[in-house]
XYZ file of C-alpha atoms in Angstrom:
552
model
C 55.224 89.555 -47.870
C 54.533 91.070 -51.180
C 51.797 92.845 -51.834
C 50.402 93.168 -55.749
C 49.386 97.184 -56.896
C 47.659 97.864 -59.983
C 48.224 101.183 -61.145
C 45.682 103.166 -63.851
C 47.568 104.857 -66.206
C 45.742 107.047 -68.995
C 47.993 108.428 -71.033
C 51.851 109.353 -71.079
C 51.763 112.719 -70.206
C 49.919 110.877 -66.669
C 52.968 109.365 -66.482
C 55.205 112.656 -66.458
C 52.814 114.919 -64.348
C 52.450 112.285 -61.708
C 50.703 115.063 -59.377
C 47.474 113.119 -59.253
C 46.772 109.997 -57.243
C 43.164 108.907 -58.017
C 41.103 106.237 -57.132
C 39.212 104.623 -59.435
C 35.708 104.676 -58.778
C 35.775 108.316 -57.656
C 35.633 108.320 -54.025
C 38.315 110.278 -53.073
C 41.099 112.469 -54.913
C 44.209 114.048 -53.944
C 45.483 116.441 -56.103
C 48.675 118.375 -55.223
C 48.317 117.934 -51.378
C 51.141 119.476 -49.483
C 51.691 116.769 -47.288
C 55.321 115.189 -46.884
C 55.514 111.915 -48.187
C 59.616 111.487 -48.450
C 58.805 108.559 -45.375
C 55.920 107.001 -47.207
C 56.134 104.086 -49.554
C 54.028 105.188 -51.921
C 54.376 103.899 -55.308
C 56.198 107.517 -57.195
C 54.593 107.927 -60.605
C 57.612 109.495 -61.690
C 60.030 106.790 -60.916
C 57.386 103.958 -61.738
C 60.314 101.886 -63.633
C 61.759 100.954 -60.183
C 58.272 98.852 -59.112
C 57.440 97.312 -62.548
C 60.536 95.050 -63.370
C 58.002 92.584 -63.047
C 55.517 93.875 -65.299
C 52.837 92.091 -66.301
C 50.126 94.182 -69.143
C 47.093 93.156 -68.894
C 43.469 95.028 -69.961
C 40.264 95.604 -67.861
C 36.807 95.150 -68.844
C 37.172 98.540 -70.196
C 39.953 97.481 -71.970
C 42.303 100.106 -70.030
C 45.699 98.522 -70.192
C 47.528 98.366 -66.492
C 51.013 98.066 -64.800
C 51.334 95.784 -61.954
C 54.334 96.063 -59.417
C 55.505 94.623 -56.004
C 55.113 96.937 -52.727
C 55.439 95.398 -49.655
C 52.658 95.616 -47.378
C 52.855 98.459 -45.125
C 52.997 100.280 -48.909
C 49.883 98.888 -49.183
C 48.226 100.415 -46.359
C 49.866 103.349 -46.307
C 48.971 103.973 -49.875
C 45.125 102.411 -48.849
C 45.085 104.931 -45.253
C 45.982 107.720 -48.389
C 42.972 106.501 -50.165
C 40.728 106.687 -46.995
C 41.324 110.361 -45.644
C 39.596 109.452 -42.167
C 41.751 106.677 -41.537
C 44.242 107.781 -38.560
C 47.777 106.116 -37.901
C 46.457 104.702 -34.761
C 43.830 102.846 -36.766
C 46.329 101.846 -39.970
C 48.460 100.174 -36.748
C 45.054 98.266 -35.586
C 43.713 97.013 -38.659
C 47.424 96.049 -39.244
C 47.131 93.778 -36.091
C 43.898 92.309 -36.390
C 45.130 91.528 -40.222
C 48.004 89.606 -38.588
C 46.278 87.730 -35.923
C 43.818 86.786 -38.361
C 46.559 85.547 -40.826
C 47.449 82.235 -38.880
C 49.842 80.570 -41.139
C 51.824 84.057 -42.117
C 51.376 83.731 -46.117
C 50.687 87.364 -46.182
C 47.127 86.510 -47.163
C 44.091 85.256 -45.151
C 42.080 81.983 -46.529
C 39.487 79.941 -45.195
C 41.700 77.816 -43.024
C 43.424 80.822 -41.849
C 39.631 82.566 -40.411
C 38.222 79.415 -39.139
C 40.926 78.807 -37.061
C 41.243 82.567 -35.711
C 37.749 82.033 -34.991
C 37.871 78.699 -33.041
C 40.872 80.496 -30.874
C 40.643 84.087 -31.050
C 36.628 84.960 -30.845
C 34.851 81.735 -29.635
C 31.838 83.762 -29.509
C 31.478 83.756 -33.389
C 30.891 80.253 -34.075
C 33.570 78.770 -36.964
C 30.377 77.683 -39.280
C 30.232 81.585 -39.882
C 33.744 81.697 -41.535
C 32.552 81.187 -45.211
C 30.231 83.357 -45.154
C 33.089 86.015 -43.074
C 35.219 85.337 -46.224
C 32.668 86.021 -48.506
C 31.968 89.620 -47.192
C 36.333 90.301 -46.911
C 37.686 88.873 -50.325
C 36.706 90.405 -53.521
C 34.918 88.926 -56.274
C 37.937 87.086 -58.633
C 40.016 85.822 -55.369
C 39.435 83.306 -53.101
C 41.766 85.508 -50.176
C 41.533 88.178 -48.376
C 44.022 91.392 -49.015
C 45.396 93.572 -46.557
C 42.687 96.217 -48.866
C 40.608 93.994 -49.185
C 40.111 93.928 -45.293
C 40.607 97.218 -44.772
C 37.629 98.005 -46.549
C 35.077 95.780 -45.108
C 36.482 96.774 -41.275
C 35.896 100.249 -42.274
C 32.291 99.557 -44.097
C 31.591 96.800 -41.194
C 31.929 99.556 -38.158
C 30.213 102.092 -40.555
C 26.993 99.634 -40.215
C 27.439 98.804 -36.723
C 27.741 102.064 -36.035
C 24.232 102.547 -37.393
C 23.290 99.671 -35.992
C 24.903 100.904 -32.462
C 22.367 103.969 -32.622
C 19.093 101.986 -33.181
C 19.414 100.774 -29.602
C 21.061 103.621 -28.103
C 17.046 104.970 -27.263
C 18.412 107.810 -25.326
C 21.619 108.813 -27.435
C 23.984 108.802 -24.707
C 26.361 106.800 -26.280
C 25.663 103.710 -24.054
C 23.656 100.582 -24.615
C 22.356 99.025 -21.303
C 20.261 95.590 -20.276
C 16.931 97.638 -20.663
C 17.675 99.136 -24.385
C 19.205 95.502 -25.258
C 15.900 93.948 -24.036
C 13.689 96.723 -25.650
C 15.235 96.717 -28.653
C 15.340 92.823 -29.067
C 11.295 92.639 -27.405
C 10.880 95.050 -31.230
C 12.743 92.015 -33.667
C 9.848 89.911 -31.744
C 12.369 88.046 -29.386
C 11.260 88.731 -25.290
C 14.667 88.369 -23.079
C 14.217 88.511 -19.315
C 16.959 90.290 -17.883
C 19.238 87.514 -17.075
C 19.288 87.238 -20.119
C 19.339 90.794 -21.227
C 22.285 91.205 -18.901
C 24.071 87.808 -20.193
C 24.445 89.335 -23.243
C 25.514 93.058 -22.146
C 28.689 91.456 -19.870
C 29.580 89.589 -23.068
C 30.153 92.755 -25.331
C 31.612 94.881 -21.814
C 35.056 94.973 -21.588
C 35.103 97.781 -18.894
C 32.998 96.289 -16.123
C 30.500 98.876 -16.335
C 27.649 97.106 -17.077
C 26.907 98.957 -20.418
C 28.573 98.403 -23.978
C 30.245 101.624 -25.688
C 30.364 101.848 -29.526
C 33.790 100.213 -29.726
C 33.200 97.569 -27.757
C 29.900 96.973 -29.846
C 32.164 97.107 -32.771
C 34.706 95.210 -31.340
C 32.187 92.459 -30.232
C 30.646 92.104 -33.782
C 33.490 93.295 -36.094
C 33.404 89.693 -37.252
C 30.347 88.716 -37.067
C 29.202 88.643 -41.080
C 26.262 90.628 -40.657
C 24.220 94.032 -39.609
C 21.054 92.835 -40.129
C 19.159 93.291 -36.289
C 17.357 90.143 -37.174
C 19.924 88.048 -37.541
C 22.450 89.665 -34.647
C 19.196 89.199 -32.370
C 19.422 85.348 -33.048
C 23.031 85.184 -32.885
C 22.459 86.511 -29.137
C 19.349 84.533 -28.700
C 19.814 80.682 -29.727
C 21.865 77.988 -28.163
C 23.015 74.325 -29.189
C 20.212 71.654 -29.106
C 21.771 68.669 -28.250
C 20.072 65.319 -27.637
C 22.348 62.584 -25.582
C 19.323 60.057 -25.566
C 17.476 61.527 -22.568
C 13.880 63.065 -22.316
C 13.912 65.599 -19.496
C 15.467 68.587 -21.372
C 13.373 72.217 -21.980
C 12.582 72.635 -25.377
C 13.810 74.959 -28.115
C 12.418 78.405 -27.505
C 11.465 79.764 -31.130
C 10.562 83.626 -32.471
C 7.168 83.893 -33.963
C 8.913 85.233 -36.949
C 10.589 81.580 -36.653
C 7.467 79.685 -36.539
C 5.909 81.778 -39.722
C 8.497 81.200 -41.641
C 9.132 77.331 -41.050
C 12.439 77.172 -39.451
C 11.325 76.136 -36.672
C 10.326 72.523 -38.379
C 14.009 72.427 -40.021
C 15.505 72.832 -37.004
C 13.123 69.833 -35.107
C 14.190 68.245 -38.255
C 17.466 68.317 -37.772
C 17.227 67.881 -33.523
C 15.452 64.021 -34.433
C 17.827 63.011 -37.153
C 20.902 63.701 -34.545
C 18.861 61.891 -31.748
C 18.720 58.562 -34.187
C 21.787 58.665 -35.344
C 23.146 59.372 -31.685
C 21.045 56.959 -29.983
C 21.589 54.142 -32.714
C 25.350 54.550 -32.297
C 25.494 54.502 -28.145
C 22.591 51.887 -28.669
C 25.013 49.056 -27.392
C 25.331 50.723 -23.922
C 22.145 51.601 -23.633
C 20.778 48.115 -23.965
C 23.815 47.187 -21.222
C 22.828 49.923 -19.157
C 19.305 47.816 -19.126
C 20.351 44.517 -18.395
C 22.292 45.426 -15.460
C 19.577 47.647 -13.913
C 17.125 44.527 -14.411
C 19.850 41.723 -13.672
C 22.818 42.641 -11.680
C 22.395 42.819 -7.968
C 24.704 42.407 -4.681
C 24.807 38.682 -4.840
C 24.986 38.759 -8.462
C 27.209 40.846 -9.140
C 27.871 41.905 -12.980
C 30.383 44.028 -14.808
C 30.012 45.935 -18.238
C 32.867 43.010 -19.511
C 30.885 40.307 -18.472
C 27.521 41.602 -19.466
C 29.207 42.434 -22.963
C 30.294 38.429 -23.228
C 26.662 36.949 -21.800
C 24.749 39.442 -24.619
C 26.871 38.807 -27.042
C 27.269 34.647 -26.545
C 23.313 34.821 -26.056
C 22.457 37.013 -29.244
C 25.677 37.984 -31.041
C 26.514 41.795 -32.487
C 22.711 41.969 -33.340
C 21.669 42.011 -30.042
C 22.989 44.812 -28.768
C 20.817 47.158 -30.643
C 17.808 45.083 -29.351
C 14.819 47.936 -28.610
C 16.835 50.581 -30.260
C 14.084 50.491 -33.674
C 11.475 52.147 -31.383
C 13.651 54.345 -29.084
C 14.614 56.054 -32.447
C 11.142 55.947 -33.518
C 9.384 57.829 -30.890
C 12.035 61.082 -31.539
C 8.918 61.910 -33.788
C 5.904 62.286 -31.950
C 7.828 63.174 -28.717
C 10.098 66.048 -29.889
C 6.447 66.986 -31.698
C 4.362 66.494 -28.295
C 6.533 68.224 -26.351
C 7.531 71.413 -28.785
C 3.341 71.913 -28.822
C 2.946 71.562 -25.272
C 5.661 73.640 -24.096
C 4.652 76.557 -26.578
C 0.944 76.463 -25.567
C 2.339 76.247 -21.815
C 4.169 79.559 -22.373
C 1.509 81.069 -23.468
C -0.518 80.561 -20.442
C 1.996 81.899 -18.464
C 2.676 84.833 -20.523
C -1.378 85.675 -20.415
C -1.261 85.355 -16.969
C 1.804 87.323 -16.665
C 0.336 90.047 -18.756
C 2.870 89.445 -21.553
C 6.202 89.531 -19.582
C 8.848 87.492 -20.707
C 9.338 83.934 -18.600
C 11.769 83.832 -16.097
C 14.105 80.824 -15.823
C 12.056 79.007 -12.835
C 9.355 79.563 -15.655
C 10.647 78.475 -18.292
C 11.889 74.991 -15.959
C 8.352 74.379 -15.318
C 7.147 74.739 -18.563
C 9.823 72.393 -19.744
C 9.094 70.005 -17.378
C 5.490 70.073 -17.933
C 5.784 69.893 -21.673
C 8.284 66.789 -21.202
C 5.688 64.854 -18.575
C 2.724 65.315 -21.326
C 4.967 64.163 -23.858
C 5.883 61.415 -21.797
C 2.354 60.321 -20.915
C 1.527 60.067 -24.508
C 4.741 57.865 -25.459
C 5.392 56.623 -22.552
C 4.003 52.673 -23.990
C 6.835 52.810 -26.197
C 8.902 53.331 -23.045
C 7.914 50.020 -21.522
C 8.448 48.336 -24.877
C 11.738 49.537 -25.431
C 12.302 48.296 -22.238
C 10.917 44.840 -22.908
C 12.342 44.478 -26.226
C 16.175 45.471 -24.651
C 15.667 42.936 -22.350
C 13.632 39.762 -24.838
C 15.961 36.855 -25.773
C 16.362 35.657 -29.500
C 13.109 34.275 -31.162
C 10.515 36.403 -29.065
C 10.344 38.733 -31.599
C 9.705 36.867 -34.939
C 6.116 37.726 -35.523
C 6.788 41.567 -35.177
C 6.585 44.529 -32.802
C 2.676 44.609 -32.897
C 2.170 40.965 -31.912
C 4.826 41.039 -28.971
C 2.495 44.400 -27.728
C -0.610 42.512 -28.098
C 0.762 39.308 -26.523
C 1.778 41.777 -23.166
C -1.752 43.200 -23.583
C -3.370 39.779 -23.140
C -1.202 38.586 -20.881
C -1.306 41.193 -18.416
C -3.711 44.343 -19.670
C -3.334 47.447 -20.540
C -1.995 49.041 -17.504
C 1.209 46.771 -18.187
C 2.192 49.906 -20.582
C 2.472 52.402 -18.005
C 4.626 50.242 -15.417
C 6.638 52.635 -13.939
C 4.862 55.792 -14.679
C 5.335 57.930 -11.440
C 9.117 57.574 -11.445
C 9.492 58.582 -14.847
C 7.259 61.253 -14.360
C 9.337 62.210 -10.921
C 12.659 61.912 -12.659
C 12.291 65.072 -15.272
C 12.038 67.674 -13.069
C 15.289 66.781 -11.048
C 16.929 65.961 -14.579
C 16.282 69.108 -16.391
C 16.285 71.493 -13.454
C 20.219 70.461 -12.533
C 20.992 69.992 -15.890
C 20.275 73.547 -16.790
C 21.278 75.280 -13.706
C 24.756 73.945 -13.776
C 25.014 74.226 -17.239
C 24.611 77.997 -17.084
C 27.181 78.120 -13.727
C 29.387 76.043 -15.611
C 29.140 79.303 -19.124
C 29.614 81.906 -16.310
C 32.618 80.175 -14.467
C 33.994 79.632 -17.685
C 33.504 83.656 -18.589
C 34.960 84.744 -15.098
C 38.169 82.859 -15.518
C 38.652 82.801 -19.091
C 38.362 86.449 -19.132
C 39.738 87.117 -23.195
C 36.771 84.898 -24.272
C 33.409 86.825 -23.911
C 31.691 83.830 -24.707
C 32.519 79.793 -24.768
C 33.397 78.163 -27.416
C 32.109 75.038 -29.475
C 34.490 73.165 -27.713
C 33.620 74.655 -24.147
C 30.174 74.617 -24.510
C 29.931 70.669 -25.129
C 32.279 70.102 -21.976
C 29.718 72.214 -20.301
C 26.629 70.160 -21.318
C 28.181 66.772 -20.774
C 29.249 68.129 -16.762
C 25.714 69.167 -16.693
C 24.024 66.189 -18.241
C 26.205 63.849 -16.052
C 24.794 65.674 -12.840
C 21.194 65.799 -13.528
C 21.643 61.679 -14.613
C 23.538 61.467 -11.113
C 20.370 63.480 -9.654
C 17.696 61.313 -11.190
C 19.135 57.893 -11.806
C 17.590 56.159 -8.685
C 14.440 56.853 -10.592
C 15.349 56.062 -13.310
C 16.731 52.391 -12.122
C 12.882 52.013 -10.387
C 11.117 52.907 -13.155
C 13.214 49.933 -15.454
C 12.842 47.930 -12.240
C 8.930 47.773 -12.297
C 8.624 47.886 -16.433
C 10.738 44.234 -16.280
C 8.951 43.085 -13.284
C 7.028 41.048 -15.034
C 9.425 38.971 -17.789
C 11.920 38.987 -15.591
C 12.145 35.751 -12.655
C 14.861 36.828 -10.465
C 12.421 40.401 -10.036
C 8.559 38.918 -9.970
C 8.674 38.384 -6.033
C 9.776 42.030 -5.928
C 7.486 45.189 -4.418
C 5.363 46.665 -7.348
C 5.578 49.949 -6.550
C 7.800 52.904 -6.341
C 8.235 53.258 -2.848
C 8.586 49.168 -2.149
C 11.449 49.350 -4.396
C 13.499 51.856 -3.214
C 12.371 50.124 0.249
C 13.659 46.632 -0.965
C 16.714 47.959 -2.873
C 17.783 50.094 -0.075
C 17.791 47.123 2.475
C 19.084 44.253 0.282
C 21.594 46.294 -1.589
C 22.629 49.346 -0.174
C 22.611 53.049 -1.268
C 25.572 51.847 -4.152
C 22.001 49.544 -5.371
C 20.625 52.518 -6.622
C 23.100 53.217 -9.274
C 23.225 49.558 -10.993
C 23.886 50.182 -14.555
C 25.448 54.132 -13.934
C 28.580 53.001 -15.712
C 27.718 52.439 -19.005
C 25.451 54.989 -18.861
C 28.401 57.669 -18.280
C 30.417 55.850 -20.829
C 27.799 57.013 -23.937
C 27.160 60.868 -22.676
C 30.608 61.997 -24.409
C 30.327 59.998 -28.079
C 26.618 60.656 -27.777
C 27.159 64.635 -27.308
C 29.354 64.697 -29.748
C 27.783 62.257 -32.635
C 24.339 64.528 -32.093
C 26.422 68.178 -32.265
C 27.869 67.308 -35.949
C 24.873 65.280 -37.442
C 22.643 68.363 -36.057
C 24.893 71.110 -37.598
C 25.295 69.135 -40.917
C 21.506 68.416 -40.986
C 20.500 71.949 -40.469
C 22.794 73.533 -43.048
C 21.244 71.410 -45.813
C 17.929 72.433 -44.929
C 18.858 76.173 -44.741
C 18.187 76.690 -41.005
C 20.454 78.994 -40.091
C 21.338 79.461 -36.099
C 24.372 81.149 -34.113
């Protein structure tokens, strides 16, 4: 690689002295050092002619005319460690390295391309979205790469601050951080961390096993991470991915006070519900499968996701597969809403009680959970008419949504809209109790045996919430199957002679079908977790970037 110098040079008589190697904006200056430099490749003011016979004159804003000639790199930094007095040989070799790993394709420069994909493979703990603004701290102002200076400078500026940084949470200044100066130091930026939690995020930085974090690893951890600001390194600890596959029993977003005063906390609800309808419109076609064969298949009539595709589709065409998706997209709104309020309110209470201790993760489970089953009680009409609309056959539906809810009002009252309440109601807890235990097991295991990666990736972390998702469906989809059960009873013929309640249909399932009964529709239902993961990850990040939400 070749490596571009520009050289000040004042007058001639600069030129025939060439006993004075200054930098331009005054921060260091060598003049006659008695160091030996016969092994360095400096550029040699005296024999200048040898490096310019590619010369190039050009003027500065200050109209200071310039030579330019090719050095090879290790020039470069050897002529930048000369620059930086502090800078050891040890640490020339290490910036040297990191320069290289960082420098995917070998151009002898780093670009975007190169720093989003050492970040994807080489520190999955800083998440690629950050490698803009990364390149926007390394490169100077007129290039759109990063120099082997121009990296050299912000690693030595970058540990400068973390250093500084580093000694705001040491507390007692003996050169370790530990899970209680983590936790006090984040409780101060107005985030409270139990310590799980506190802990979680000291073995991530460790790299000794000794349950504290030196200043190198600190500096290690963060080096490129594009910030120092405690604020936002506290949030790049705290937050993780909100994901919606189409399913209500998950535990709310946890949000800073300094979140909800400043309004991201609406931009990032924002951005959750427009992933949910875009995800749930696009895996609407299995859902409304998943339905009929809850409702329709059973041991002596026996159906198939083929078959069910070719009786929907010869009944109702393409149309009808998104049949009851318009108001499971609609009730994102007041749901994510219901349930954001109720779970912060619940926290509270808890907190009070607690005397202001931070909630523990059996806590935090129950106030999820409780926040989901109010937020379910108010929406859950819109449950049954998804339902019923799924399951309708063409032309029951051409005087509008309101008229078909009146016409099951009059036909059968208003406790029709709460037809299988209790196993709704039963089926968050198991749901979002699995799904978040094994999703945590699942980032740990991944830790232990992936030990180079402090922290999963993108990647890792989706696998992670599908596995988890899929078990807590697994837990709860015998209530889920009931609850569908009991909200069809009554448009459905093969089903009207059928028990009425919760426990007379896992009695009459159970004996006519089987334990396999209970899991009538699973298929389909496993089918949409991956595309429906995935869809709501990238609409969510795109969403949230446009309205300025930023998150780790």
């Amino acid at each position: 690689m070749s490596f571009r110098m520009s050289v000040a040079v004042e007058s001639p008589s600069a030129l025939q002295g060439g006993s004075i190697l200054e930098k331009k904006q005054g921060l260091c200056e060598l003049r006659d050092k008695p160091k030996d430099f016969t092994n360095s490749e400096y550029i040699d003011l005296k024999n200048i002619g040898e490096h310019a016979r590619t010369v190039q004159p050009f003027k500065t804003s200050k109209h200071q005319p310039l030579i330019q000639g090719s050095v090879s790199k290790e020039a470069a930094i050897a002529t930048h460690a000369a620059l930086h007095l502090h800078l050891t040989p040890e640490k020339e070799k290490k910036i040297r390295e990191m320069y290289d790993r960082l420098d995917a394709d070998n151009d002898g420069n780093i670009d975007i391309r190169d720093l989003t994909q050492a970040l994807a493979s080489q520190t999955p703990h800083i998440p690629t979205a950050m490698a803009p603004k990364l390149l926007a701290r390394m490169k100077s102002e007129d290039s759109d790469r990063v120099t082997i200076a121009d990296f050299t400078n912000y690693v030595l500026a970058h540990e400068a601050r973390l250093a500084e940084v580093f000694d705001q949470i040491d507390s007692n200044r003996d050169g370790e951080v530990d899970m209680s100066e983590i936790k006090s130091y984040c409780k101060e930026m107005g985030v409270n961390l139990d310590d799980q939690k506190a802990m979680s995020i000291v073995k991530k930085m460790d790299q000794s096993g000794s349950s504290s974090v030196n200043l190198n690893e600190f500096q290690d951890f963060m080096l490129l991470y594009p910030s120092t600001d405690m604020r936002e390194m506290v949030d790049f600890w705290r937050h993780n991915l909100i994901i919606d596959i189409g399913e209500d029993g998950q535990v709310p977003e946890d949000f800073t006070p300094q979140e909800l005063q400043s309004g991201v906390w609406w931009r990032h609800l924002v951005a959750g519900g427009v992933a949910g309808a875009m995800s749930r419109t696009c895996t609407a076609p299995f859902d409304r499968i998943k339905v009929y064969l809850q409702v329709n298949s059973t041991k002596t009539n026996k159906l198939g996701v083929v078959s069910c595709v070719h009786l929907l589709h010869a009944e109702g065409g393409i149309k009808s597969f998104w049949r009851g998706n318009g108001i499971n997209v609609i009730k994102i709104a007041p749901e994510s809403a219901m349930k954001f309020m109720s779970y912060d309110q619940i926290k509270r209470w808890i907190q009070e009680y607690k005397g202001g201790a931070e909630l523990t993760t059996i806590e935090r489970l129950f106030a999820g959970s409780s926040a989901g089953a109010i937020s379910q009680t108010a929406i859950y009409p819109m449950e049954v008419m998804k339902t019923r609309l799924a399951l309708r056959r063409t032309g029951q539906l051409d005087k509008g949504m309101f008229h078909f809810a009146h016409k099951m009002y009059m036909k059968e009252g208003i406790k029709c809209f709460y037809k299988g309440y209790i196993p709704n109601l039963l089926g968050i807890i198991p749901y979002a109790g699995i799904d978040l235990t094994i999703y945590e097991t699942l980032k740990s295991l991944y830790t232990k045996y992936y030990t180079e990666h402090t922290e999963p990736g993108v990647l890792a972390l989706l696998a992670c919430g599908t596995c988890s998702s899929t078990c807590g469906q697994l837990a709860s989809y015998p209530l889920a199957l009931v609850r569908t059960r009991l909200q069809a009873r009554a448009i459905s013929p093969k089903n009207s002679t059928q028990p009425d309640t919760m426990v007379g249909q896992f009695k009459h399932i159970l004996q006519n079908e089987g334990f396999t009964g209970l899991y009538r529709g699973i298929t389909p239902n496993f089918m949409k977790v991956i595309p429906a993961v995935s869809i709501s990850y990238v609409v969510y990040e795109k969403v949230r970037k446009q309205l300025g939400a930023t998150m780790s």
